[in-house]
PDB file of C-alpha atoms in Angstrom:
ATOM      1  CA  UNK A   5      13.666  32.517  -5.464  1.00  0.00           C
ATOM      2  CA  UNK A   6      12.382  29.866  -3.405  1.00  0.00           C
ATOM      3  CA  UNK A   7      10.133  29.809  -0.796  1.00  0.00           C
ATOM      4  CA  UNK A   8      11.837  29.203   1.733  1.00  0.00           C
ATOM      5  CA  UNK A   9      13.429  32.557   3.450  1.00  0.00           C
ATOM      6  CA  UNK A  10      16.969  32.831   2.616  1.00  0.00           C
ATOM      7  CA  UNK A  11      17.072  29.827   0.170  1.00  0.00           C
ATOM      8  CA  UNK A  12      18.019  30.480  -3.115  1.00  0.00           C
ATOM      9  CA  UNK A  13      17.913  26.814  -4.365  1.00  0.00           C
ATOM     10  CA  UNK A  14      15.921  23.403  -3.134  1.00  0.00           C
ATOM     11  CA  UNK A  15      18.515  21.939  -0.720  1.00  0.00           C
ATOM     12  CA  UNK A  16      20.475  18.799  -1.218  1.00  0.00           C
ATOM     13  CA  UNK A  17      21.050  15.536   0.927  1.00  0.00           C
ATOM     14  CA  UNK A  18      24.869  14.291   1.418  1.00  0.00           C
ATOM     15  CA  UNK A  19      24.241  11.980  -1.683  1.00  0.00           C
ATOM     16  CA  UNK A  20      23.261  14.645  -3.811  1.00  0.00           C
ATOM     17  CA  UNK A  21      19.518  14.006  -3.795  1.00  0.00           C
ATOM     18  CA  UNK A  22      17.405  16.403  -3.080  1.00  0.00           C
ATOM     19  CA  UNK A  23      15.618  17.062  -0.240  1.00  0.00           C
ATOM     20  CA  UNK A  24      11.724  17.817   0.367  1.00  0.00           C
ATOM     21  CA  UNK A  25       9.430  19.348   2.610  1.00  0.00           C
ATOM     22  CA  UNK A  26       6.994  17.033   4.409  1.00  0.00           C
ATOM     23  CA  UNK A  27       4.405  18.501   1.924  1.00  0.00           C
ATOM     24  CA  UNK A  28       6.584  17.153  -0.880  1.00  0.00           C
ATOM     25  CA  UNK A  29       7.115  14.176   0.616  1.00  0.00           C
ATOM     26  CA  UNK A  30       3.839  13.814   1.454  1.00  0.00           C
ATOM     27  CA  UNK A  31       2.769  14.379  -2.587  1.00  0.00           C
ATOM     28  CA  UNK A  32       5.727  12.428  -3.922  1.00  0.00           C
ATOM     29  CA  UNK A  33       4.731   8.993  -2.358  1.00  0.00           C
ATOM     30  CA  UNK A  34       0.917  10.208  -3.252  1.00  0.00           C
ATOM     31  CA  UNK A  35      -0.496  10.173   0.961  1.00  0.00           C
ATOM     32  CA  UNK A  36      -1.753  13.341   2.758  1.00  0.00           C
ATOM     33  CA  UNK A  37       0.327  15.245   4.643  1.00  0.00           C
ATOM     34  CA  UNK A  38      -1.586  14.180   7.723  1.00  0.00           C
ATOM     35  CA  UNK A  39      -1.380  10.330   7.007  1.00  0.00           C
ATOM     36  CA  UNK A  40       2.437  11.411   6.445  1.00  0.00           C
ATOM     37  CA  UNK A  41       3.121  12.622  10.224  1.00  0.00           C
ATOM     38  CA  UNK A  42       0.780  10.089  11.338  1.00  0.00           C
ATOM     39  CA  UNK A  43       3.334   7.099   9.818  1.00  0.00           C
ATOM     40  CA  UNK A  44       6.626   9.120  10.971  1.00  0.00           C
ATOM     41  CA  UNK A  45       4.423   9.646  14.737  1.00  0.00           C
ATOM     42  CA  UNK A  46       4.699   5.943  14.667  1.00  0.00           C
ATOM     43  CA  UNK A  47       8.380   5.662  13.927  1.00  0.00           C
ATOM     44  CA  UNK A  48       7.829   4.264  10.471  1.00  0.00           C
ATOM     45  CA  UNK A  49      10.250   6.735   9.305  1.00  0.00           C
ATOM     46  CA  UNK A  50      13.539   8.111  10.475  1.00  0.00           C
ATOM     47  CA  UNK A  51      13.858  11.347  11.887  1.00  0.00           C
ATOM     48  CA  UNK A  52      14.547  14.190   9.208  1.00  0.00           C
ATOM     49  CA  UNK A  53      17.491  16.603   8.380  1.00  0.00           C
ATOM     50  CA  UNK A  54      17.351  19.767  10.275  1.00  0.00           C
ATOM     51  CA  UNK A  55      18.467  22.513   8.547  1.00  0.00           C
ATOM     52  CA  UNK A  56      17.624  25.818  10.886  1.00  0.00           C
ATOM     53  CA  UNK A  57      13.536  25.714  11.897  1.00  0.00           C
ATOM     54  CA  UNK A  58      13.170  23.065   8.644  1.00  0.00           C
ATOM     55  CA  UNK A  59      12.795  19.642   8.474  1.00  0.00           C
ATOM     56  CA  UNK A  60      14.067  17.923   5.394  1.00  0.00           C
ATOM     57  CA  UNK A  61      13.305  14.378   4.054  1.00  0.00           C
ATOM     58  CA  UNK A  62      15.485  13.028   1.589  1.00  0.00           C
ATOM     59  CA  UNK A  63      15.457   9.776  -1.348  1.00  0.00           C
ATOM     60  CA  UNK A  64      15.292   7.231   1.678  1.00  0.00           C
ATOM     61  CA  UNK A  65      12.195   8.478   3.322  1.00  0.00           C
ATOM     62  CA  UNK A  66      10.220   8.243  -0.103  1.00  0.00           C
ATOM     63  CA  UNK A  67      11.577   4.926  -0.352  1.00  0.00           C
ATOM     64  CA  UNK A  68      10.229   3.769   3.196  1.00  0.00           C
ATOM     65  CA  UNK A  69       6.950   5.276   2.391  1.00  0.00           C
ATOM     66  CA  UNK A  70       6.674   3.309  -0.368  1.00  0.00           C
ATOM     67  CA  UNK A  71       7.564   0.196   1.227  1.00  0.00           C
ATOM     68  CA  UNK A  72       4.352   1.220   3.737  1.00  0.00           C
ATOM     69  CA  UNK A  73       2.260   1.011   0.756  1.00  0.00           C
ATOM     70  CA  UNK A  74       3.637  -1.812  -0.974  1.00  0.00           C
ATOM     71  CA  UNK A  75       3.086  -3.814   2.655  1.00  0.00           C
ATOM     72  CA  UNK A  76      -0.489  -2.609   3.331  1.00  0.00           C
ATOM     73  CA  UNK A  77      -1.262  -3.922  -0.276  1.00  0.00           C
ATOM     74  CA  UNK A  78      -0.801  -7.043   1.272  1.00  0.00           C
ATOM     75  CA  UNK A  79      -3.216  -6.679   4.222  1.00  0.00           C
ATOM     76  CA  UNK A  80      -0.549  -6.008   6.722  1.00  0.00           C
ATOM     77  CA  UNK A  81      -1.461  -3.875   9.708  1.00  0.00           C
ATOM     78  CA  UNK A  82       0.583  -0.617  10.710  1.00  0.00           C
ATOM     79  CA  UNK A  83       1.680  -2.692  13.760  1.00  0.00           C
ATOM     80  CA  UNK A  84       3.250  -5.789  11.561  1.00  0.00           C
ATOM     81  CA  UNK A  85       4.380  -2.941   9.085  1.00  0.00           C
ATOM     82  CA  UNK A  86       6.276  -0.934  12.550  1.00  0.00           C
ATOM     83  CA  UNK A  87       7.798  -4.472  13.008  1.00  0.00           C
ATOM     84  CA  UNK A  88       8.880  -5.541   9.125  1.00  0.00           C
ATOM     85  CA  UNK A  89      10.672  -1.918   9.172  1.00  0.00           C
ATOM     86  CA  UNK A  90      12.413  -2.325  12.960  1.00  0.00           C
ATOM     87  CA  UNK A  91      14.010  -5.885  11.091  1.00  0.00           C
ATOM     88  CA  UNK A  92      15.225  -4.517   7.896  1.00  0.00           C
ATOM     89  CA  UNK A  93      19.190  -2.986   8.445  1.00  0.00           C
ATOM     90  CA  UNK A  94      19.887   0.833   9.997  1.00  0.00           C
ATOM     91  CA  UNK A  95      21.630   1.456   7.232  1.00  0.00           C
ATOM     92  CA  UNK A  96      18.991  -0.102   4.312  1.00  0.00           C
ATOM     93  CA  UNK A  97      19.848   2.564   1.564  1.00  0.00           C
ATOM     94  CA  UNK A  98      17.019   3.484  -1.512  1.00  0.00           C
ATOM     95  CA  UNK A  99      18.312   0.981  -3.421  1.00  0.00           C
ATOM     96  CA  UNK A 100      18.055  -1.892  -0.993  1.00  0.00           C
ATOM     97  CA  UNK A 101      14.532  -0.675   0.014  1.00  0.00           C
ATOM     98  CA  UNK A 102      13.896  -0.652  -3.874  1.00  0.00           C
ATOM     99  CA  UNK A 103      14.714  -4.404  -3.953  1.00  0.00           C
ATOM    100  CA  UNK A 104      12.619  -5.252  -1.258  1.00  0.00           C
ATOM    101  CA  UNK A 105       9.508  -3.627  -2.302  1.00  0.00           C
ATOM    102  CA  UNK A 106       9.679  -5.012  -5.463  1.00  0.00           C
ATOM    103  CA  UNK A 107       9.707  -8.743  -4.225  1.00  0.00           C
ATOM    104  CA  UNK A 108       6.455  -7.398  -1.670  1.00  0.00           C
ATOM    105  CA  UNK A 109       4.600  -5.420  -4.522  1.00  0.00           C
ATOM    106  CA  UNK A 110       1.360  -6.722  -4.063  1.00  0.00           C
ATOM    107  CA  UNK A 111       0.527  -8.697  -7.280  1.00  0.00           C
ATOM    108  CA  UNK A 112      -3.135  -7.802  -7.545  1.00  0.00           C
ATOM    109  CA  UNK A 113      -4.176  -4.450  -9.821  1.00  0.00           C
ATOM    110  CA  UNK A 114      -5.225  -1.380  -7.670  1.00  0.00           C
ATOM    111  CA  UNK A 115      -4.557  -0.173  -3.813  1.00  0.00           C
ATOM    112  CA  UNK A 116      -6.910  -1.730  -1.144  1.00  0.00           C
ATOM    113  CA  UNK A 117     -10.480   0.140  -0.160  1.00  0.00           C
ATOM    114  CA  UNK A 118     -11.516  -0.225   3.144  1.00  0.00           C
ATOM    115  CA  UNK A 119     -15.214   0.430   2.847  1.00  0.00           C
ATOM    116  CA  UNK A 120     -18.156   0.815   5.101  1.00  0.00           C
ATOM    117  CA  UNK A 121     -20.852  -2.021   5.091  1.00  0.00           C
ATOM    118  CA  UNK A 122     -22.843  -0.014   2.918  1.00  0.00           C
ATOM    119  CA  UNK A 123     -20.057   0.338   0.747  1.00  0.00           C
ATOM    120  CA  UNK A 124     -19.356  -2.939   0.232  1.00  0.00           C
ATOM    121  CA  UNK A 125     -22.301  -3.832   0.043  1.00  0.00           C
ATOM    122  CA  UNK A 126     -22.418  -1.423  -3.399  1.00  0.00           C
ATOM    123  CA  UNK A 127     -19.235  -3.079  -4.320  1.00  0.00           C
ATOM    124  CA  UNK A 128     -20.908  -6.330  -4.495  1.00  0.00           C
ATOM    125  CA  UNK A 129     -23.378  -5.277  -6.258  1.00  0.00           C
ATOM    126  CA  UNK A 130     -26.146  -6.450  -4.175  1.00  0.00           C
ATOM    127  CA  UNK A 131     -27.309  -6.447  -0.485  1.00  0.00           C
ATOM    128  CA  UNK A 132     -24.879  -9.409   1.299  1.00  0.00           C
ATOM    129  CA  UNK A 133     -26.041 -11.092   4.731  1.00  0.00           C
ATOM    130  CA  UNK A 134     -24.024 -11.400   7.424  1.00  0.00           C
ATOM    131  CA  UNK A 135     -23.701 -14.859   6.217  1.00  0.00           C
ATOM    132  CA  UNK A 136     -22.544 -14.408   3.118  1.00  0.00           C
ATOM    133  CA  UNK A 137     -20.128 -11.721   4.590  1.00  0.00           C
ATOM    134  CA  UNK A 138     -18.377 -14.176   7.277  1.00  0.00           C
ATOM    135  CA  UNK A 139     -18.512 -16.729   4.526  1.00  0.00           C
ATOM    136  CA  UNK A 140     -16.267 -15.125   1.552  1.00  0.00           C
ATOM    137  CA  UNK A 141     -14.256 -13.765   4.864  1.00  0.00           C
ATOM    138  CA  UNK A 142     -13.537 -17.403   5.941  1.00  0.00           C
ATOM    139  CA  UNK A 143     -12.470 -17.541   2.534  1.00  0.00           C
ATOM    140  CA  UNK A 144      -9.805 -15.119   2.920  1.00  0.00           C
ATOM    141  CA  UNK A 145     -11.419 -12.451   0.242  1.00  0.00           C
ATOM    142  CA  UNK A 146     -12.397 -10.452   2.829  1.00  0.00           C
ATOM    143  CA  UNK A 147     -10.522  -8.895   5.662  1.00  0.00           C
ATOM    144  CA  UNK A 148     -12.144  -6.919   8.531  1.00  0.00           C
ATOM    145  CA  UNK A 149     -10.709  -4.405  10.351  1.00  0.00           C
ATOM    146  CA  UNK A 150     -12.013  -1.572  13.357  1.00  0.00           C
ATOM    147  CA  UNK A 151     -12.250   1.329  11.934  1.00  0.00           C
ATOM    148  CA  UNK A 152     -10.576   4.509  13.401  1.00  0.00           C
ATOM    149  CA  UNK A 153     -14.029   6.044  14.865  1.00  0.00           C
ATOM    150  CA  UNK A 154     -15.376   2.926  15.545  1.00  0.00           C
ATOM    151  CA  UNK A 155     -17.871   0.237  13.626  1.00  0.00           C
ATOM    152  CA  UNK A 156     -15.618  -1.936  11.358  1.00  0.00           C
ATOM    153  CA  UNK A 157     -13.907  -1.681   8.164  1.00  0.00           C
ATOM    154  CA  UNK A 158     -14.113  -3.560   5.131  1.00  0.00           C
ATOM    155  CA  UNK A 159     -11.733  -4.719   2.627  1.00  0.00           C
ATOM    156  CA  UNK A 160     -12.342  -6.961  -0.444  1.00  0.00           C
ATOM    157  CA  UNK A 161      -8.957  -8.966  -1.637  1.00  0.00           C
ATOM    158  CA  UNK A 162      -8.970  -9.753  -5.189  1.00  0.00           C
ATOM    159  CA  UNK A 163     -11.645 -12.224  -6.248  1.00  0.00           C
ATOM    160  CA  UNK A 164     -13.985 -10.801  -3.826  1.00  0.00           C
ATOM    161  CA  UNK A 165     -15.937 -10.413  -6.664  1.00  0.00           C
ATOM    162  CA  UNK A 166     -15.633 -14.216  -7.961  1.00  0.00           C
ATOM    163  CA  UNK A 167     -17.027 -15.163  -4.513  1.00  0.00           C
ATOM    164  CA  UNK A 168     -19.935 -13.189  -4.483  1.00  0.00           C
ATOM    165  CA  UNK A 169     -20.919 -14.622  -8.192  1.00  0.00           C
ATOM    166  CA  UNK A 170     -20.279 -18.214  -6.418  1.00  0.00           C
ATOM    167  CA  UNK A 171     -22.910 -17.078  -3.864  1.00  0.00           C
ATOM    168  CA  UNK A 172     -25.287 -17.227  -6.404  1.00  0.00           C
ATOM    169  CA  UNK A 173     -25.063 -20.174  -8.062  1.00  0.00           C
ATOM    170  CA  UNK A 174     -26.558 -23.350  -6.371  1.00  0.00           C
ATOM    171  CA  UNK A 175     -23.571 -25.151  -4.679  1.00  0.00           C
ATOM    172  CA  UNK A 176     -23.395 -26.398  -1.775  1.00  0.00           C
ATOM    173  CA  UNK A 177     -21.078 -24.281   1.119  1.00  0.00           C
ATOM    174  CA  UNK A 178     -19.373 -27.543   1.629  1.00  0.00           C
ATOM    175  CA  UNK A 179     -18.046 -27.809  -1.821  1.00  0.00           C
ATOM    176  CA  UNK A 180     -17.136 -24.424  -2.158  1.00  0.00           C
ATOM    177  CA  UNK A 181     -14.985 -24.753   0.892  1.00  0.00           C
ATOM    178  CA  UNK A 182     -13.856 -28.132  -0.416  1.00  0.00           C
ATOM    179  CA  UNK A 183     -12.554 -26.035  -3.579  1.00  0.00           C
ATOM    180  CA  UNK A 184     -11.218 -23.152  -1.578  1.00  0.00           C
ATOM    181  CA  UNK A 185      -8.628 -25.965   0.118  1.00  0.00           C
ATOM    182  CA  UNK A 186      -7.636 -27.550  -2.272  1.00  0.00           C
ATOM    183  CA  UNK A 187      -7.182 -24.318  -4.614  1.00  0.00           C
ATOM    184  CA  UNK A 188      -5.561 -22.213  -1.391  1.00  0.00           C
ATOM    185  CA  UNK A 189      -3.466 -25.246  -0.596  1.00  0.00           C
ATOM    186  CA  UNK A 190      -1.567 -26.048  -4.117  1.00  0.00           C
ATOM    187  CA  UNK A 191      -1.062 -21.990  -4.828  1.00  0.00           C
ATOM    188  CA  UNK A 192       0.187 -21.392  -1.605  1.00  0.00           C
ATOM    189  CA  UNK A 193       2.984 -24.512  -2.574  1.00  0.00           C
ATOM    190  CA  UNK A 194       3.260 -22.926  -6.160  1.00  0.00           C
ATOM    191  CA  UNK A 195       4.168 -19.755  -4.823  1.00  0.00           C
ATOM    192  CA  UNK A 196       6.503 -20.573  -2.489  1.00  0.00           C
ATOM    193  CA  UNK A 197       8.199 -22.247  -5.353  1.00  0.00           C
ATOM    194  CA  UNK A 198       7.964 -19.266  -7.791  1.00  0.00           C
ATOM    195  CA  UNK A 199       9.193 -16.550  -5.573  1.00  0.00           C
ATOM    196  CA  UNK A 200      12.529 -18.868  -4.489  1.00  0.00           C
ATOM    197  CA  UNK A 201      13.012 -18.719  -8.265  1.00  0.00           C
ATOM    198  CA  UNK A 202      12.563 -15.194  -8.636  1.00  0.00           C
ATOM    199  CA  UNK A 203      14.908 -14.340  -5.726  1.00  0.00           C
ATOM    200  CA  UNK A 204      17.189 -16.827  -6.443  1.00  0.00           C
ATOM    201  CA  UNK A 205      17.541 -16.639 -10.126  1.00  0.00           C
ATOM    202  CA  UNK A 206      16.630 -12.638 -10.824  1.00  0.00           C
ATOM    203  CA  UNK A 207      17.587 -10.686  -7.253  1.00  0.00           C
ATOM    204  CA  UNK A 208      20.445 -12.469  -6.677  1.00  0.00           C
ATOM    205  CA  UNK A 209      22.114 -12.289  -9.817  1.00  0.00           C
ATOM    206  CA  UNK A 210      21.094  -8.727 -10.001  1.00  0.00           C
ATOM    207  CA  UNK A 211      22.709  -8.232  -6.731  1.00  0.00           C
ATOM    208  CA  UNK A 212      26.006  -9.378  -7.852  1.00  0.00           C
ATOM    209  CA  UNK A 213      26.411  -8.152 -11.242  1.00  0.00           C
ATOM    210  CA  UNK A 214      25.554  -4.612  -9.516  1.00  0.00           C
ATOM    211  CA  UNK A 215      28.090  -3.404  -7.559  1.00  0.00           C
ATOM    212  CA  UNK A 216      26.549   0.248  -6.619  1.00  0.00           C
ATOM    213  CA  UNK A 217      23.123  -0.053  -8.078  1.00  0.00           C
ATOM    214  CA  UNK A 218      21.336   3.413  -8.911  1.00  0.00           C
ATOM    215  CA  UNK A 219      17.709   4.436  -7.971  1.00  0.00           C
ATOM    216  CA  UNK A 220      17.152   3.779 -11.665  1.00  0.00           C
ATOM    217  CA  UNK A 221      18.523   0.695 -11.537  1.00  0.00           C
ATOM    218  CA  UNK A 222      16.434  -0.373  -9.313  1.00  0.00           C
ATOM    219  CA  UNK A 223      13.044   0.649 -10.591  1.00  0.00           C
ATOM    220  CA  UNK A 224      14.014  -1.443 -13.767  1.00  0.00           C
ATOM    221  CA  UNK A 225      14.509  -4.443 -11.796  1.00  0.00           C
ATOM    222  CA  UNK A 226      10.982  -3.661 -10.375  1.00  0.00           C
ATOM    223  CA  UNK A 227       9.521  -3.003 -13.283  1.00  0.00           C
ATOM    224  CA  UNK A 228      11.396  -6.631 -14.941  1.00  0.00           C
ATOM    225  CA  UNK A 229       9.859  -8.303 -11.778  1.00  0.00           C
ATOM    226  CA  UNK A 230       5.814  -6.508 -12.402  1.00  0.00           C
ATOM    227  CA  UNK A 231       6.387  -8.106 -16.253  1.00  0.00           C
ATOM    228  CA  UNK A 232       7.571 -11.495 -14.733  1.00  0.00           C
ATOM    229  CA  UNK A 233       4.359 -11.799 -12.562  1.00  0.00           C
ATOM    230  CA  UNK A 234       2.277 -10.714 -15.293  1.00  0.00           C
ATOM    231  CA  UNK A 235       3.769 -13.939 -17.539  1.00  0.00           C
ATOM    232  CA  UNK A 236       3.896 -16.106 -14.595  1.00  0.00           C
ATOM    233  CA  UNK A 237      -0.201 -15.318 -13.551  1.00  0.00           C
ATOM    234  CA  UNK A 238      -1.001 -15.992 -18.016  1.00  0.00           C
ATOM    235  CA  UNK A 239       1.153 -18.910 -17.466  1.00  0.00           C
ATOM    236  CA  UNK A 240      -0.423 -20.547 -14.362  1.00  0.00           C
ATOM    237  CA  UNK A 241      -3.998 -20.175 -16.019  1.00  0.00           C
ATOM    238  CA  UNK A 242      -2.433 -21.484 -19.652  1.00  0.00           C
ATOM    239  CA  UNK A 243      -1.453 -24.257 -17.313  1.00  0.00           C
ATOM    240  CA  UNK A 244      -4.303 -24.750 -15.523  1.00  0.00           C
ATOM    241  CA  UNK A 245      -6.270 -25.144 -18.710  1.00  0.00           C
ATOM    242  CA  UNK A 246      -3.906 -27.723 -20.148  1.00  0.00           C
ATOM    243  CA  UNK A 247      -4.124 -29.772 -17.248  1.00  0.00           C
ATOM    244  CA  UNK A 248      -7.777 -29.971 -16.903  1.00  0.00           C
ATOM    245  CA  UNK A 249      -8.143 -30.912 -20.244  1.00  0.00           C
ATOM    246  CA  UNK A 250      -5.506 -33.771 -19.950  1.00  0.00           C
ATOM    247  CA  UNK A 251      -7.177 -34.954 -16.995  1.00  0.00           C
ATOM    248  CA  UNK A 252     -11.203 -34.944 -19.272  1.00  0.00           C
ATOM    249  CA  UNK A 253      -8.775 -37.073 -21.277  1.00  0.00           C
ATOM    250  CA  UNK A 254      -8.044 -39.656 -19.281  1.00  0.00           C
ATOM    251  CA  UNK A 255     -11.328 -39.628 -18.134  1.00  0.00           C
ATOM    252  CA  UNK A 256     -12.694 -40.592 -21.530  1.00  0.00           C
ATOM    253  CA  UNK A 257     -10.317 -42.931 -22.109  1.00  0.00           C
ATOM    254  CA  UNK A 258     -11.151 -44.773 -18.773  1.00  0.00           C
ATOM    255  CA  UNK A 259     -14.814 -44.371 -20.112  1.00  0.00           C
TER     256      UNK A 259
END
C-alpha cells in the first residue's frame, strides 16, 4: 500500500514519469527539503501538480533543480540563477534542460563550500591575513559572499590552493599578478574557442540526429561531454608543456 491515503500506486505525470513528493524531490536532486521550498519560494521552480491536498513534482522539476546546482557550481548567485531560468523557454522539457546543464557543468571536481573565516583559514592550511585573503580574491580564487545571519562567506574556486602555495614562495605581488593576466587572459580566449567547438560540433549534431531525445539520451551526451573536458584539460597541459619547451629551445639556440 502506499502511504499516501487512498493510493494504491506512486502516481504518474502525463508523460508517464513518475511523480514525487517534495521529500523525494528534495532527496532525488540530493538538497534538504527546506533548501527545496526555499528555491521553489523564489520561483526557481514551477508550480506542482495538485492532485487532492498533494503536491506532486514530476521529471522537469528534478531537472531544474539540477540546473540550480550545476549554475551555483559556477559562482552564480540565486538572483542571476532566478534570471538564467526566467530566459530559458516555458516549455524547456527534461531533455532540453539536460542539454543545457551539461554545457554549464562546472568543470572543476567537487560542489562549492562556503566556509567561515576560520574555516578557510583550515582549508588553507595555515592562518591567512587579510592581505593575503583580498589578494588570491583579486585573483578570482576566491569569492566572498554575506552570509545568511550575517559576517561573510567564503568560497575557494579551484586553485585556491595553488595560490596560497604561491604566497609562500618569494615573488614579488607584481609578478604574480603579471602571471595571473596573462594566464586569465589566453584561457579565457581558449575557452571561448573550445566551447564553440563543443556546441557546434557535439550539441548540434546531437540535436539533429535526435529527433525526440530520451532522459537517457541525454545523460549520455552529458556524460560524452564530462569525458571531452577531461581530454581537453590533459590536452591543454600536454600542450602547455610542449610549448614551453619549444620556446627553452629557441632560447638556446639564440644563446
Amino acid at each position: 500500500m502506499s502511504s499516501v491515503a487512498g493510493v494504491d500506486s506512486a502516481p504518474q505525470a502525463d508523460d508517464g514519469g513518475p511523480l514525487r513528493t517534495i521529500d523525494e524531490l528534495a532527496a532525488a536532486a540530493g538538497l534538504t527539503v527546506r533548501t527545496t521550498r526555499y528555491y521553489a519560494s523564489l520561483g526557481l521552480l514551477p508550480p506542482p501538480a495538485r492532485r487532492g491536498r498533494m503536491a506532486w513534482y514530476d521529471d522537469t522539476h528534478l531537472a531544474r533543480l539540477e540546473m540550480i546546482r550545476a549554475l551555483q557550481g559556477h559562482g552564480f548567485t540565486l538572483q542571476a540563477i532566478e534570471k538564467y531560468l526566467a530566459s530559458l523557454p516555458a516549455d524547456a522539457g527534461v531533455e532540453d534542460l539536460a542539454v543545457q546543464r551539461a554545457m554549464l557543468t562546472s568543470w572543476t571536481v567537487g560542489e562549492p563550500q562556503e566556509l567561515t573565516r576560520r574555516q578557510l583559514d583550515q582549508h588553507a592550511g595555515r592562518r591567512l591575513t587579510d592581505d593575503e585573503v583580498t589578494l588570491i580574491e583579486e585573483f578570482g580564487l576566491l569569492r566572498t559572499v554575506a552570509g545568511e545571519r550575517g559576517g561573510v562567506r567564503y568560497t575557494p574556486v579551484h586553485g585556491f590552493d595553488v595560490a596560497v602555495q604561491l604566497l609562500e614562495v618569494d615573488i614579488p605581488v607584481a609578478g604574480m599578478r603579471a602571471a595571473g593576466d596573462a594566464i586569465e587572459r589566453h584561457m579565457s580566449a581558449l575557452a571561448e574557442e573550445l566551447t564553440r567547438v563543443l556546441h557546434d560540433e557535439v550539441v548540434e549534431p546531437w540535436r539533429r540526429a535526435s529527433d525526440h531525445p530520451s532522459r537517457e539520451d541525454a545523460e549520455q551526451l552529458e556524460a560524452t561531454i564530462s569525458t571531452l573536458r577531461r581530454l581537453t584539460l590533459d590536452a591543454i597541459v600536454r600542450g602547455f608543456q610542449r610549448s614551453a619547451n619549444k620556446v627553452i629551445a629557441r632560447s638556446l639556440d639564440r644563446g
